[in-house]
């Protein structure tokens, strides 16, 4: 009997510990989703930032091979979620209201950043063109005469 009572006490303590740990997690929420490009293809390696709009606290994650992300242990509040990847314009959504124990699904679409190029042309005095005359000419040395 004595061995059974020790096991029962140990089992009871274990149940109490596990239940208190699960209660500690109740006040937190999660934000997850998928990031795609404008054609609908999933994008891996995108940095996702969830910002608590009340406190400014930020949590980050990266999308996996299938474009998915999950940011956990978020306190109930209003959040802004931003997706960033070099070569793409950032995408964000604001005022996501997260409540206790909730998971919000946010699917974001990022588009390629606009491409701009500039060409700089430099000239020297040797390459100057005389635009005051329509005459065409060339200098010929004595060896060509």
PDB file of C-alpha atoms in Angstrom:
ATOM      1  CA  UNK A   1       0.000   0.000   0.000  1.00  0.00           C
ATOM      2  CA  UNK A   2       2.756   2.368   0.943  1.00  0.00           C
ATOM      3  CA  UNK A   3       4.310   2.173  -2.575  1.00  0.00           C
ATOM      4  CA  UNK A   4       0.968   2.938  -4.202  1.00  0.00           C
ATOM      5  CA  UNK A   5       0.448   6.065  -2.077  1.00  0.00           C
ATOM      6  CA  UNK A   6       3.843   7.479  -3.118  1.00  0.00           C
ATOM      7  CA  UNK A   7       2.946   6.895  -6.760  1.00  0.00           C
ATOM      8  CA  UNK A   8      -0.424   8.541  -6.278  1.00  0.00           C
ATOM      9  CA  UNK A   9       1.161  11.584  -4.619  1.00  0.00           C
ATOM     10  CA  UNK A  10       3.780  11.854  -7.360  1.00  0.00           C
ATOM     11  CA  UNK A  11       1.072  11.552 -10.036  1.00  0.00           C
ATOM     12  CA  UNK A  12      -1.019  14.258  -8.311  1.00  0.00           C
ATOM     13  CA  UNK A  13       1.942  16.645  -8.095  1.00  0.00           C
ATOM     14  CA  UNK A  14       2.716  16.039 -11.766  1.00  0.00           C
ATOM     15  CA  UNK A  15      -0.885  16.801 -12.765  1.00  0.00           C
ATOM     16  CA  UNK A  16      -0.832  20.031 -10.724  1.00  0.00           C
ATOM     17  CA  UNK A  17       2.438  21.168 -12.305  1.00  0.00           C
ATOM     18  CA  UNK A  18       1.238  20.464 -15.828  1.00  0.00           C
ATOM     19  CA  UNK A  19      -2.075  22.228 -15.275  1.00  0.00           C
ATOM     20  CA  UNK A  20      -0.363  25.323 -13.817  1.00  0.00           C
ATOM     21  CA  UNK A  21       2.009  25.427 -16.795  1.00  0.00           C
ATOM     22  CA  UNK A  22      -0.900  25.263 -19.224  1.00  0.00           C
ATOM     23  CA  UNK A  23      -2.729  28.047 -17.359  1.00  0.00           C
ATOM     24  CA  UNK A  24       0.340  30.275 -17.693  1.00  0.00           C
ATOM     25  CA  UNK A  25       0.104  29.981 -21.472  1.00  0.00           C
ATOM     26  CA  UNK A  26      -3.552  31.022 -21.715  1.00  0.00           C
ATOM     27  CA  UNK A  27      -2.889  34.779 -21.774  1.00  0.00           C
ATOM     28  CA  UNK A  28      -0.872  34.584 -24.982  1.00  0.00           C
ATOM     29  CA  UNK A  29      -1.906  34.506 -28.626  1.00  0.00           C
ATOM     30  CA  UNK A  30      -0.364  33.684 -31.995  1.00  0.00           C
ATOM     31  CA  UNK A  31      -0.235  35.245 -35.429  1.00  0.00           C
ATOM     32  CA  UNK A  32       0.491  33.018 -38.404  1.00  0.00           C
ATOM     33  CA  UNK A  33      -0.069  32.900 -42.115  1.00  0.00           C
ATOM     34  CA  UNK A  34       1.452  32.525 -45.569  1.00  0.00           C
ATOM     35  CA  UNK A  35       3.392  34.998 -47.714  1.00  0.00           C
ATOM     36  CA  UNK A  36       2.932  34.879 -51.486  1.00  0.00           C
ATOM     37  CA  UNK A  37       4.059  36.980 -54.424  1.00  0.00           C
ATOM     38  CA  UNK A  38       1.723  38.684 -56.895  1.00  0.00           C
ATOM     39  CA  UNK A  39       1.486  35.484 -58.989  1.00  0.00           C
ATOM     40  CA  UNK A  40       0.387  33.415 -55.979  1.00  0.00           C
ATOM     41  CA  UNK A  41       3.691  31.579 -55.488  1.00  0.00           C
ATOM     42  CA  UNK A  42       4.796  31.096 -51.864  1.00  0.00           C
ATOM     43  CA  UNK A  43       7.933  32.953 -50.770  1.00  0.00           C
ATOM     44  CA  UNK A  44      10.416  31.379 -48.295  1.00  0.00           C
ATOM     45  CA  UNK A  45      12.849  33.464 -46.247  1.00  0.00           C
ATOM     46  CA  UNK A  46      10.615  36.518 -45.770  1.00  0.00           C
ATOM     47  CA  UNK A  47      11.177  38.370 -42.479  1.00  0.00           C
ATOM     48  CA  UNK A  48       7.899  38.852 -40.621  1.00  0.00           C
ATOM     49  CA  UNK A  49       7.683  41.416 -37.816  1.00  0.00           C
ATOM     50  CA  UNK A  50       4.718  41.667 -35.441  1.00  0.00           C
ATOM     51  CA  UNK A  51       4.681  44.995 -33.585  1.00  0.00           C
ATOM     52  CA  UNK A  52       2.504  45.593 -30.543  1.00  0.00           C
ATOM     53  CA  UNK A  53       0.899  48.947 -31.383  1.00  0.00           C
ATOM     54  CA  UNK A  54       0.474  49.866 -27.696  1.00  0.00           C
ATOM     55  CA  UNK A  55       3.944  49.035 -26.375  1.00  0.00           C
ATOM     56  CA  UNK A  56       6.122  49.012 -29.511  1.00  0.00           C
ATOM     57  CA  UNK A  57       7.391  45.523 -28.610  1.00  0.00           C
ATOM     58  CA  UNK A  58       8.423  43.552 -31.708  1.00  0.00           C
ATOM     59  CA  UNK A  59       8.661  39.821 -32.424  1.00  0.00           C
ATOM     60  CA  UNK A  60      10.119  38.431 -35.650  1.00  0.00           C
ATOM     61  CA  UNK A  61      10.013  35.187 -37.586  1.00  0.00           C
ATOM     62  CA  UNK A  62      10.930  33.998 -41.078  1.00  0.00           C
ATOM     63  CA  UNK A  63       8.758  32.139 -43.543  1.00  0.00           C
ATOM     64  CA  UNK A  64       9.575  28.466 -44.061  1.00  0.00           C
ATOM     65  CA  UNK A  65       9.981  26.550 -47.334  1.00  0.00           C
ATOM     66  CA  UNK A  66       6.240  26.701 -48.022  1.00  0.00           C
ATOM     67  CA  UNK A  67       5.906  30.423 -47.195  1.00  0.00           C
ATOM     68  CA  UNK A  68       4.362  29.867 -43.763  1.00  0.00           C
ATOM     69  CA  UNK A  69       5.142  31.679 -40.525  1.00  0.00           C
ATOM     70  CA  UNK A  70       4.002  31.574 -36.908  1.00  0.00           C
ATOM     71  CA  UNK A  71       4.781  34.117 -34.195  1.00  0.00           C
ATOM     72  CA  UNK A  72       3.876  32.815 -30.741  1.00  0.00           C
ATOM     73  CA  UNK A  73       3.736  34.127 -27.158  1.00  0.00           C
ATOM     74  CA  UNK A  74       2.062  37.420 -28.071  1.00  0.00           C
ATOM     75  CA  UNK A  75       0.214  39.379 -25.410  1.00  0.00           C
ATOM     76  CA  UNK A  76      -3.361  40.447 -26.144  1.00  0.00           C
ATOM     77  CA  UNK A  77      -3.200  43.799 -27.958  1.00  0.00           C
ATOM     78  CA  UNK A  78      -3.452  45.441 -31.348  1.00  0.00           C
ATOM     79  CA  UNK A  79      -0.681  44.408 -33.773  1.00  0.00           C
ATOM     80  CA  UNK A  80       0.876  45.510 -37.046  1.00  0.00           C
ATOM     81  CA  UNK A  81       2.358  42.679 -39.122  1.00  0.00           C
ATOM     82  CA  UNK A  82       4.991  43.529 -41.744  1.00  0.00           C
ATOM     83  CA  UNK A  83       6.638  41.282 -44.374  1.00  0.00           C
ATOM     84  CA  UNK A  84      10.043  42.276 -45.808  1.00  0.00           C
ATOM     85  CA  UNK A  85      12.409  40.690 -48.316  1.00  0.00           C
ATOM     86  CA  UNK A  86      15.206  42.367 -50.318  1.00  0.00           C
ATOM     87  CA  UNK A  87      14.058  43.045 -53.888  1.00  0.00           C
ATOM     88  CA  UNK A  88      10.401  43.219 -52.837  1.00  0.00           C
ATOM     89  CA  UNK A  89       8.273  46.090 -51.604  1.00  0.00           C
ATOM     90  CA  UNK A  90       7.258  45.539 -47.967  1.00  0.00           C
ATOM     91  CA  UNK A  91       3.670  44.527 -47.212  1.00  0.00           C
ATOM     92  CA  UNK A  92       1.878  45.136 -43.943  1.00  0.00           C
ATOM     93  CA  UNK A  93      -1.438  44.949 -42.217  1.00  0.00           C
ATOM     94  CA  UNK A  94      -2.411  47.040 -39.205  1.00  0.00           C
ATOM     95  CA  UNK A  95      -4.840  47.032 -36.293  1.00  0.00           C
ATOM     96  CA  UNK A  96      -5.039  43.255 -35.875  1.00  0.00           C
ATOM     97  CA  UNK A  97      -6.828  42.792 -32.555  1.00  0.00           C
ATOM     98  CA  UNK A  98      -5.415  39.735 -30.748  1.00  0.00           C
ATOM     99  CA  UNK A  99      -7.313  38.435 -27.718  1.00  0.00           C
ATOM    100  CA  UNK A 100      -6.407  35.865 -25.070  1.00  0.00           C
ATOM    101  CA  UNK A 101      -5.540  32.446 -26.532  1.00  0.00           C
ATOM    102  CA  UNK A 102      -6.419  33.453 -30.110  1.00  0.00           C
ATOM    103  CA  UNK A 103      -4.599  32.633 -33.328  1.00  0.00           C
ATOM    104  CA  UNK A 104      -4.981  35.170 -36.130  1.00  0.00           C
ATOM    105  CA  UNK A 105      -4.288  34.035 -39.688  1.00  0.00           C
ATOM    106  CA  UNK A 106      -2.735  36.726 -41.884  1.00  0.00           C
ATOM    107  CA  UNK A 107      -1.901  36.011 -45.511  1.00  0.00           C
ATOM    108  CA  UNK A 108       0.329  38.678 -47.059  1.00  0.00           C
ATOM    109  CA  UNK A 109       1.201  39.383 -50.693  1.00  0.00           C
ATOM    110  CA  UNK A 110       4.498  41.049 -51.529  1.00  0.00           C
ATOM    111  CA  UNK A 111       5.288  42.551 -54.915  1.00  0.00           C
ATOM    112  CA  UNK A 112       8.650  43.069 -56.604  1.00  0.00           C
ATOM    113  CA  UNK A 113      10.134  46.457 -55.813  1.00  0.00           C
ATOM    114  CA  UNK A 114      10.144  48.970 -58.625  1.00  0.00           C
ATOM    115  CA  UNK A 115      13.310  48.814 -60.656  1.00  0.00           C
ATOM    116  CA  UNK A 116      15.114  52.013 -61.486  1.00  0.00           C
ATOM    117  CA  UNK A 117      18.323  52.482 -63.366  1.00  0.00           C
ATOM    118  CA  UNK A 118      20.430  55.528 -63.987  1.00  0.00           C
ATOM    119  CA  UNK A 119      23.084  56.016 -66.607  1.00  0.00           C
ATOM    120  CA  UNK A 120      25.796  58.586 -66.109  1.00  0.00           C
ATOM    121  CA  UNK A 121      27.656  59.823 -69.193  1.00  0.00           C
ATOM    122  CA  UNK A 122      30.906  61.639 -68.696  1.00  0.00           C
ATOM    123  CA  UNK A 123      32.798  63.466 -71.407  1.00  0.00           C
ATOM    124  CA  UNK A 124      36.244  64.952 -71.677  1.00  0.00           C
ATOM    125  CA  UNK A 125      37.594  67.835 -73.750  1.00  0.00           C
ATOM    126  CA  UNK A 126      39.043  65.349 -76.282  1.00  0.00           C
ATOM    127  CA  UNK A 127      35.600  64.012 -77.102  1.00  0.00           C
ATOM    128  CA  UNK A 128      34.008  67.427 -77.603  1.00  0.00           C
ATOM    129  CA  UNK A 129      31.848  67.853 -80.702  1.00  0.00           C
ATOM    130  CA  UNK A 130      31.734  71.127 -82.625  1.00  0.00           C
ATOM    131  CA  UNK A 131      28.046  71.820 -83.069  1.00  0.00           C
ATOM    132  CA  UNK A 132      28.553  75.294 -84.621  1.00  0.00           C
ATOM    133  CA  UNK A 133      29.355  73.905 -88.105  1.00  0.00           C
ATOM    134  CA  UNK A 134      28.002  71.160 -90.342  1.00  0.00           C
ATOM    135  CA  UNK A 135      31.455  70.565 -91.883  1.00  0.00           C
ATOM    136  CA  UNK A 136      33.030  67.136 -91.599  1.00  0.00           C
ATOM    137  CA  UNK A 137      36.757  66.896 -91.539  1.00  0.00           C
ATOM    138  CA  UNK A 138      39.735  64.931 -90.330  1.00  0.00           C
ATOM    139  CA  UNK A 139      43.380  65.717 -89.706  1.00  0.00           C
ATOM    140  CA  UNK A 140      45.753  63.925 -92.038  1.00  0.00           C
ATOM    141  CA  UNK A 141      49.401  63.686 -91.255  1.00  0.00           C
ATOM    142  CA  UNK A 142      52.275  63.961 -93.835  1.00  0.00           C
ATOM    143  CA  UNK A 143      52.650  60.205 -94.078  1.00  0.00           C
ATOM    144  CA  UNK A 144      49.148  59.853 -95.568  1.00  0.00           C
ATOM    145  CA  UNK A 145      49.667  62.442 -98.370  1.00  0.00           C
TER     146      UNK A 145
END
